Short mmCIF file of C-alpha atoms in Angstrom, two decimals:
data_model
loop_
_atom_site.label_atom_id
_atom_site.label_comp_id
_atom_site.label_asym_id
_atom_site.label_seq_id
_atom_site.Cartn_x
_atom_site.Cartn_y
_atom_site.Cartn_z
CA MET A 1 15.17 -24.38 -3.60
CA ASP A 2 11.90 -24.48 -2.22
CA TYR A 3 11.39 -21.00 -0.07
CA PHE A 4 8.03 -21.18 1.02
CA LEU A 5 7.11 -18.77 -0.77
CA THR A 6 3.06 -17.97 -0.42
CA GLU A 7 0.34 -17.22 -2.19
CA GLU A 8 0.41 -13.36 -2.51
CA GLN A 9 4.39 -13.67 -2.61
CA ARG A 10 4.50 -16.45 -5.41
CA MET A 11 1.71 -13.19 -6.96
CA ILE A 12 4.18 -10.69 -6.94
CA LYS A 13 7.12 -13.01 -7.88
CA GLU A 14 5.21 -13.73 -11.14
CA THR A 15 4.11 -10.14 -11.76
CA ALA A 16 7.90 -8.80 -11.39
CA ARG A 17 9.67 -12.03 -13.61
CA ASP A 18 6.10 -11.69 -16.27
CA LEU A 19 6.48 -7.47 -16.59
CA THR A 20 10.86 -8.41 -16.79
CA GLU A 21 10.73 -11.04 -19.36
CA ALA A 22 7.61 -8.40 -21.58
CA LYS A 23 9.24 -4.84 -21.21
CA ILE A 24 12.69 -4.49 -19.91
CA ILE A 25 14.98 -6.54 -21.70
CA PRO A 26 13.81 -5.93 -24.74
CA LYS A 27 14.42 -2.43 -24.29
CA ARG A 28 17.62 -2.88 -21.71
CA ALA A 29 20.14 -2.22 -23.89
CA GLU A 30 19.08 0.55 -26.18
CA LEU A 31 18.40 2.72 -22.34
CA ASP A 32 21.67 2.19 -21.17
CA GLU A 33 22.90 2.83 -25.12
CA ARG A 34 21.43 6.27 -25.38
CA ASN A 35 21.87 7.07 -21.11
CA GLU A 36 18.10 7.52 -20.84
CA PHE A 37 15.77 6.95 -17.52
CA ALA A 38 13.53 4.22 -17.44
CA GLY A 39 10.68 6.27 -17.20
CA GLU A 40 8.30 4.29 -19.46
CA LEU A 41 9.06 1.29 -17.61
CA LEU A 42 8.52 2.51 -14.43
CA ALA A 43 5.18 3.42 -15.59
CA ASP A 44 4.22 -0.12 -16.65
CA ILE A 45 5.52 -1.16 -13.13
CA ALA A 46 3.04 0.88 -11.92
CA LYS A 47 0.24 -0.13 -13.63
CA ALA A 48 1.36 -3.71 -12.73
CA ASP A 49 1.17 -2.12 -9.37
CA LEU A 50 4.28 -3.53 -8.16
CA PHE A 51 5.27 0.57 -6.19
CA ALA A 52 2.05 -0.91 -3.86
CA VAL A 53 4.66 -3.84 -2.87
CA LEU A 54 6.93 -0.81 -1.23
CA VAL A 55 3.65 0.88 1.23
CA PRO A 56 1.31 0.36 4.03
CA GLU A 57 -1.85 -1.08 3.57
CA ALA A 58 -3.22 2.21 5.07
CA TYR A 59 -1.87 4.10 2.39
CA GLY A 60 -3.08 2.47 -0.41
CA GLY A 61 -0.04 -0.44 -0.81
CA MET A 62 -0.29 -4.25 -0.23
CA GLY A 63 1.28 -3.82 3.56
CA VAL A 64 3.90 -6.86 2.61
CA GLY A 65 7.06 -6.94 3.94
CA ILE A 66 10.67 -6.28 3.76
CA PHE A 67 11.07 -9.62 2.29
CA ASP A 68 8.40 -9.13 -0.12
CA ILE A 69 9.71 -6.27 -2.05
CA VAL A 70 13.39 -8.06 -2.44
CA LEU A 71 11.19 -10.69 -4.21
CA ALA A 72 9.91 -8.24 -6.40
CA LEU A 73 13.24 -6.78 -6.57
CA GLU A 74 15.10 -9.61 -7.86
CA GLU A 75 12.75 -10.61 -10.26
CA LEU A 76 13.24 -6.63 -12.22
CA ALA A 77 17.57 -6.90 -11.76
CA ARG A 78 17.31 -9.92 -13.28
CA GLY A 79 16.47 -7.88 -16.26
CA CYS A 80 18.02 -4.73 -15.48
CA VAL A 81 19.21 -3.13 -12.70
CA GLY A 82 19.05 0.20 -13.59
CA VAL A 83 15.47 0.24 -14.00
CA ALA A 84 15.31 -1.69 -10.61
CA THR A 85 17.41 1.17 -9.11
CA SER A 86 15.36 3.38 -10.10
CA PHE A 87 12.29 1.48 -8.61
CA ALA A 88 14.17 0.83 -5.31
CA ALA A 89 14.94 4.15 -4.68
CA CYS A 90 11.41 5.53 -4.52
CA GLY A 91 11.03 2.44 -1.69
CA LEU A 92 14.68 4.53 0.16
CA GLY A 93 12.97 7.23 -0.50
CA ILE A 94 9.73 7.13 1.20
CA LEU A 95 11.37 5.22 4.18
CA PRO A 96 11.99 7.83 6.54
CA ILE A 97 8.43 9.19 6.50
CA LEU A 98 7.40 5.08 6.88
CA ILE A 99 9.99 5.34 9.83
CA SER A 100 9.88 8.24 11.65
CA GLY A 101 6.95 10.47 9.47
CA SER A 102 3.36 11.77 10.72
CA GLU A 103 0.50 10.90 9.91
CA GLU A 104 -0.10 14.09 7.92
CA LEU A 105 3.16 13.35 6.05
CA LYS A 106 2.87 9.93 5.37
CA GLU A 107 -1.12 10.20 4.13
CA LYS A 108 -0.12 13.60 1.99
CA TYR A 109 3.13 11.55 -0.02
CA LEU A 110 2.24 8.02 0.25
CA PRO A 111 -0.78 6.96 -1.77
CA ALA A 112 0.43 8.48 -4.71
CA VAL A 113 3.84 7.01 -4.74
CA ALA A 114 1.50 3.57 -3.69
CA GLU A 115 -0.21 4.11 -7.41
CA GLY A 116 3.08 4.69 -9.23
CA LYS A 117 2.52 8.29 -9.68
CA SER A 118 4.91 10.38 -7.65
CA LEU A 119 8.81 8.89 -7.38
CA ALA A 120 10.48 9.08 -4.36
CA ALA A 121 14.34 10.08 -3.67
CA PHE A 122 16.48 9.73 -0.59
CA GLY A 123 19.69 13.00 -0.40
CA LEU A 124 21.87 12.19 1.59
CA THR A 125 25.26 11.95 -0.06
CA GLU A 126 27.75 15.07 0.04
CA ALA A 127 30.89 16.03 -0.98
CA ASN A 128 31.85 15.39 1.12
CA ALA A 129 29.81 12.86 2.83
CA GLY A 130 29.04 9.50 1.29
CA SER A 131 30.29 6.09 3.89
CA ASP A 132 31.53 9.28 6.74
CA ALA A 133 27.85 9.68 6.87
CA ALA A 134 28.84 12.60 9.66
CA GLY A 135 30.26 14.70 7.45
CA ILE A 136 27.41 16.58 5.89
CA ARG A 137 27.14 20.15 5.23
CA THR A 138 23.64 21.45 4.42
CA THR A 139 21.89 23.45 6.15
CA ALA A 140 17.99 23.73 7.21
CA VAL A 141 17.73 26.92 9.27
CA ASP A 142 14.40 27.67 11.19
CA GLY A 143 12.49 30.46 9.14
CA GLY A 144 9.67 31.13 11.38
CA ASP A 145 7.24 30.03 9.18
CA CYS A 146 9.70 27.84 7.38
CA TRP A 147 12.51 26.22 6.90
CA ILE A 148 15.25 27.74 4.74
CA LEU A 149 17.52 24.86 3.52
CA ASN A 150 21.20 25.83 2.02
CA GLY A 151 23.59 22.66 0.63
CA THR A 152 24.04 20.73 -1.83
CA LYS A 153 23.93 16.20 -2.11
CA GLN A 154 25.64 14.60 -4.44
CA TRP A 155 24.59 10.95 -6.63
CA ILE A 156 21.28 11.07 -5.81
CA THR A 157 19.59 8.84 -7.20
CA ASN A 158 16.17 9.18 -9.29
CA GLY A 159 17.31 13.18 -8.80
CA GLY A 160 15.31 15.69 -11.13
CA GLU A 161 13.16 12.23 -11.89
CA ALA A 162 11.21 12.42 -8.23
CA GLN A 163 8.59 14.21 -6.60
CA ILE A 164 9.81 13.57 -3.96
CA TYR A 165 12.41 13.96 -1.98
CA SER A 166 13.65 12.76 1.68
CA ILE A 167 16.72 14.47 2.74
CA ILE A 168 18.87 14.57 6.04
CA ALA A 169 20.61 18.18 7.07
CA LEU A 170 21.66 19.90 10.19
CA THR A 171 19.50 22.14 12.15
CA SER A 172 21.90 22.35 14.62
CA PRO A 173 25.79 22.62 13.26
CA GLU A 174 27.12 23.24 16.46
CA LYS A 175 26.39 19.53 17.50
CA GLY A 176 28.15 17.99 14.65
CA ILE A 177 25.75 15.14 12.96
CA ARG A 178 23.55 14.82 16.62
CA GLY A 179 21.96 17.88 14.76
CA ALA A 180 21.51 16.75 12.42
CA SER A 181 16.91 16.30 10.84
CA MET A 182 14.62 14.94 8.39
CA PHE A 183 12.90 16.86 6.22
CA VAL A 184 10.95 16.40 2.77
CA VAL A 185 11.57 18.54 -0.18
CA GLU A 186 9.66 18.94 -3.50
CA ASP A 187 10.09 18.98 -6.64
CA GLY A 188 9.06 22.65 -7.81
CA ASP A 189 10.14 23.99 -4.11
CA PRO A 190 11.40 27.93 -4.69
CA GLY A 191 15.58 27.02 -4.56
CA PHE A 192 15.74 23.97 -5.62
CA SER A 193 16.41 23.02 -8.49
CA TYR A 194 19.10 20.12 -10.43
CA GLY A 195 22.61 20.00 -11.58
CA LYS A 196 23.65 17.93 -14.89
CA LYS A 197 22.71 14.03 -14.91
CA GLU A 198 26.34 12.13 -14.31
CA ASN A 199 27.49 9.69 -17.11
CA LYS A 200 27.57 6.27 -15.41
CA MET A 201 29.50 3.18 -15.93
CA GLY A 202 26.99 1.29 -15.23
CA ILE A 203 22.90 1.60 -14.09
CA ARG A 204 22.37 3.91 -17.47
CA ALA A 205 18.67 3.77 -17.23
CA SER A 206 18.63 5.12 -13.94
CA ALA A 207 18.95 8.71 -13.25
CA THR A 208 21.48 10.00 -10.92
CA ARG A 209 22.05 14.37 -10.43
CA GLU A 210 22.80 16.02 -8.00
CA LEU A 211 20.29 17.94 -5.66
CA VAL A 212 21.26 21.99 -5.62
CA MET A 213 18.98 23.82 -2.79
CA LYS A 214 19.70 27.63 -2.34
CA ASP A 215 17.19 29.13 0.32
CA CYS A 216 15.10 26.87 -0.73
CA ARG A 217 12.04 27.33 1.47
CA ILE A 218 9.43 24.53 2.57
CA PRO A 219 6.91 24.57 4.93
CA LYS A 220 7.17 23.75 8.70
CA ASP A 221 5.37 20.79 8.33
CA ARG A 222 8.04 19.10 6.50
CA LEU A 223 10.72 17.94 9.22
CA ILE A 224 10.19 14.20 9.72
CA GLY A 225 10.21 12.90 12.34
CA ARG A 226 11.88 14.85 15.53
CA LYS A 227 14.29 17.71 15.02
CA GLY A 228 17.61 16.47 15.73
CA HIS A 229 16.62 12.89 15.01
CA GLY A 230 17.71 12.83 11.45
CA PHE A 231 21.07 10.82 11.95
CA ILE A 232 19.04 8.06 13.91
CA THR A 233 15.40 7.67 11.03
CA VAL A 234 18.49 7.46 7.84
CA MET A 235 20.62 4.63 10.10
CA LYS A 236 17.34 2.87 10.53
CA THR A 237 16.33 3.82 6.48
CA LEU A 238 19.68 2.29 5.52
CA ASP A 239 19.23 -0.72 8.19
CA VAL A 240 16.11 -1.63 6.26
CA SER A 241 16.97 -1.31 2.71
CA ARG A 242 20.00 -3.37 2.59
CA PRO A 243 18.26 -6.11 1.45
CA GLY A 244 16.53 -4.42 -1.36
CA ILE A 245 20.43 -3.93 -2.69
CA ALA A 246 21.25 -7.14 -2.20
CA SER A 247 18.76 -8.79 -3.86
CA LEU A 248 19.46 -6.91 -7.01
CA GLY A 249 22.88 -8.42 -6.34
CA VAL A 250 20.80 -12.17 -6.33
CA GLY A 251 19.14 -11.28 -8.92
CA LEU A 252 21.52 -10.36 -11.52
CA ALA A 253 24.27 -12.98 -10.31
CA GLN A 254 20.84 -15.11 -11.87
CA ALA A 255 20.80 -13.81 -15.42
CA ALA A 256 24.31 -13.40 -15.36
CA LEU A 257 24.33 -17.52 -14.91
CA ASP A 258 21.40 -18.06 -16.98
CA GLU A 259 23.56 -16.13 -20.55
CA ALA A 260 26.80 -18.22 -19.55
CA ALA A 261 25.16 -21.45 -19.15
CA SER A 262 23.01 -21.27 -22.22
CA TYR A 263 26.32 -19.85 -24.06
CA ALA A 264 28.02 -22.47 -22.85
CA LYS A 265 25.53 -25.44 -24.05
CA GLN A 266 25.79 -24.06 -27.55
CA ARG A 267 29.18 -22.98 -27.88
CA VAL A 268 31.45 -25.87 -29.95
CA GLN A 269 34.72 -25.87 -29.70
CA PHE A 270 37.44 -28.61 -30.41
CA GLY A 271 33.74 -30.79 -31.79
CA LYS A 272 31.98 -30.08 -28.12
CA PRO A 273 30.10 -28.48 -26.13
CA ILE A 274 32.16 -25.97 -23.71
CA ILE A 275 29.47 -26.57 -20.63
CA SER A 276 30.92 -30.81 -20.91
CA PHE A 277 35.00 -29.58 -20.26
CA GLN A 278 35.43 -29.92 -16.45
CA ALA A 279 36.91 -26.20 -16.26
CA VAL A 280 33.87 -24.05 -17.65
CA GLN A 281 31.42 -26.52 -15.65
CA HIS A 282 33.44 -25.56 -12.68
CA MET A 283 33.43 -22.29 -13.33
CA LEU A 284 29.41 -22.52 -13.53
CA ALA A 285 29.40 -24.57 -10.40
CA ASP A 286 31.10 -21.73 -8.42
CA MET A 287 28.85 -18.55 -9.83
CA ALA A 288 25.69 -21.83 -9.48
CA ILE A 289 26.87 -22.05 -5.39
CA GLN A 290 26.99 -18.34 -5.42
CA THR A 291 24.52 -17.41 -6.25
CA GLU A 292 21.85 -19.47 -4.55
CA ALA A 293 24.22 -19.09 -1.48
CA ALA A 294 23.23 -15.06 -1.74
CA ARG A 295 20.09 -16.10 -2.34
CA GLY A 296 19.87 -18.28 1.04
CA LEU A 297 21.02 -15.42 3.33
CA VAL A 298 19.27 -12.57 1.29
CA TYR A 299 16.02 -14.16 2.21
CA GLY A 300 16.96 -14.99 5.63
CA ALA A 301 18.37 -11.17 6.18
CA ALA A 302 15.15 -9.87 5.23
CA ARG A 303 12.17 -12.32 6.97
CA HIS A 304 14.28 -12.16 9.79
CA ILE A 305 14.57 -7.72 9.69
CA ASP A 306 10.23 -7.82 9.41
CA ALA A 307 10.29 -10.53 12.48
CA HIS A 308 12.45 -8.28 14.25
CA PRO A 309 13.06 -4.75 12.90
CA GLU A 310 15.27 -3.52 16.14
CA ASP A 311 17.54 -5.89 14.84
CA ALA A 312 18.66 -5.38 11.51
CA SER A 313 22.70 -3.79 11.43
CA LYS A 314 24.29 -6.72 11.53
CA VAL A 315 22.44 -8.76 8.97
CA SER A 316 21.44 -6.16 6.36
CA SER A 317 25.05 -5.70 6.46
CA MET A 318 25.95 -9.30 5.68
CA CYS A 319 23.80 -9.85 2.84
CA LYS A 320 24.29 -6.66 1.04
CA VAL A 321 28.09 -7.07 0.97
CA PHE A 322 27.89 -11.28 -0.13
CA ALA A 323 25.36 -10.42 -2.51
CA THR A 324 26.80 -7.94 -4.11
CA ASP A 325 30.21 -9.07 -3.56
CA ALA A 326 28.91 -12.20 -5.06
CA ALA A 327 27.22 -10.56 -8.40
CA MET A 328 30.58 -8.86 -9.26
CA LYS A 329 32.00 -12.24 -9.17
CA VAL A 330 29.43 -14.25 -11.08
CA THR A 331 28.82 -11.37 -13.94
CA THR A 332 32.83 -11.14 -14.66
CA ASP A 333 32.84 -14.60 -14.53
CA ALA A 334 29.91 -14.97 -17.42
CA VAL A 335 32.10 -11.87 -19.29
CA GLN A 336 35.54 -15.18 -19.02
CA VAL A 337 32.76 -17.65 -20.13
CA MET A 338 31.31 -15.98 -22.99
CA GLY A 339 35.14 -15.13 -23.93
CA GLY A 340 35.48 -12.44 -26.33
CA TYR A 341 31.42 -13.25 -27.52
CA GLY A 342 30.72 -11.81 -23.81
CA TYR A 343 33.18 -8.67 -23.63
CA MET A 344 30.92 -7.24 -26.74
CA LYS A 345 28.02 -4.87 -26.27
CA GLU A 346 25.89 -7.61 -28.57
CA TYR A 347 25.10 -9.71 -25.71
CA PRO A 348 24.26 -9.13 -22.08
CA VAL A 349 27.04 -10.34 -19.63
CA GLU A 350 28.90 -6.76 -20.08
CA LYS A 351 26.31 -5.25 -19.31
CA MET A 352 25.45 -6.98 -16.21
CA MET A 353 29.49 -7.08 -15.88
CA ARG A 354 29.13 -3.19 -15.81
CA ASP A 355 26.12 -2.49 -13.17
CA ALA A 356 27.54 -4.84 -10.76
CA LYS A 357 30.10 -2.96 -9.89
CA ILE A 358 27.55 0.14 -8.32
CA LEU A 359 26.13 -2.38 -6.11
CA GLN A 360 28.95 -3.22 -3.59
CA ILE A 361 29.18 0.73 -3.82
CA TYR A 362 26.32 2.45 -3.17
CA GLU A 363 24.10 2.37 0.27
CA GLY A 364 27.00 2.32 2.57
CA THR A 365 30.13 0.65 1.05
CA ASN A 366 30.95 -3.13 1.24
CA GLN A 367 34.13 -2.01 3.47
CA ILE A 368 31.72 0.11 4.63
CA GLN A 369 29.34 -2.58 5.06
CA ARG A 370 31.87 -5.38 7.12
CA ASN A 371 33.12 -2.49 9.77
CA VAL A 372 29.11 -2.73 10.57
CA ILE A 373 29.55 -6.01 10.67
CA GLY A 374 32.87 -6.32 12.89
CA GLN A 375 30.77 -3.81 15.38
CA GLU A 376 28.60 -5.84 15.74
CA LEU A 377 30.39 -8.51 16.59
CA ASN A 378 32.44 -6.55 19.21
CA ARG A 379 29.46 -5.29 20.94
CA GLU A 380 27.92 -9.55 20.84
CA TYR A 381 31.46 -10.73 22.08
CA ALA A 382 31.53 -8.01 25.16
#
């Protein structure tokens, strides 16, 4: 379908597509098998100037919107959701700085991200705080000339690979989540270390590690925004970032559809290509419908958020749920269309099916997203 992209948007999409075809697709199976962080591919993404889409023009970026970022992520995800997740997580990591950070923090950190010289990560999840963000236990104590952080963050994408970490911690524990604040922690800060690299079902080309802060001392100017406003920053961050996760679902679904349809044209059974059988045609038709419907919702949500960032929660959650559920269904059906071949690692759809599952889980499970949508509807129809 024609989504009336501008010349700049077409350029972003084509650049990401060309890089995916030339660099990501040839390496994705090896990275997955070896559980290896895609550092070289992220360097290729940097050379293509795609990190600039994450950053405003004032700090060396392109100054584009969420919709433009969605276009790049969709194309990268067609190649490998693990690689695309590492890129997306960098954008997630700098969003708190963009939303609430001082001018000094923006000038200090954003130009290096725009050039692809620094990766960022986002530290919210803990052992007892995932869907329930109010369950965080990490603390930050005013140490006079510094902040002293103690706690552990769990399952952090780009953990151990990023140079910049946006971390939420309790500065006034007695106030609960209303006493949380956001900070920038840098790789190499005293008292800051990493746990083991997780061995995941999917997105194995991305790195997932614990972040451990034990009397971690950081300068006072690393506070993002006002003290006690951390949870607000987190909620605004996730509202803006979820279309990016949804776009990973769109790109993955499209890749799975392409593989399944191509296979169905070539695979002959009972003397005919299996795409000629109605049972297979109906599966492919449903896969195509779900993929295009997801794309339309994601694009529409991203454009809405660019125009009305204050009204993001419902549409952000809607597109995340729909597109990632579609990705799970389409990749599962792609394996079914390809039968025994689809189940083998020699073909990419088994990896796609494994990669799809995390999209329904991270950045807020799809069950929690439905809660958000329901709560918004409750307010609208009060």
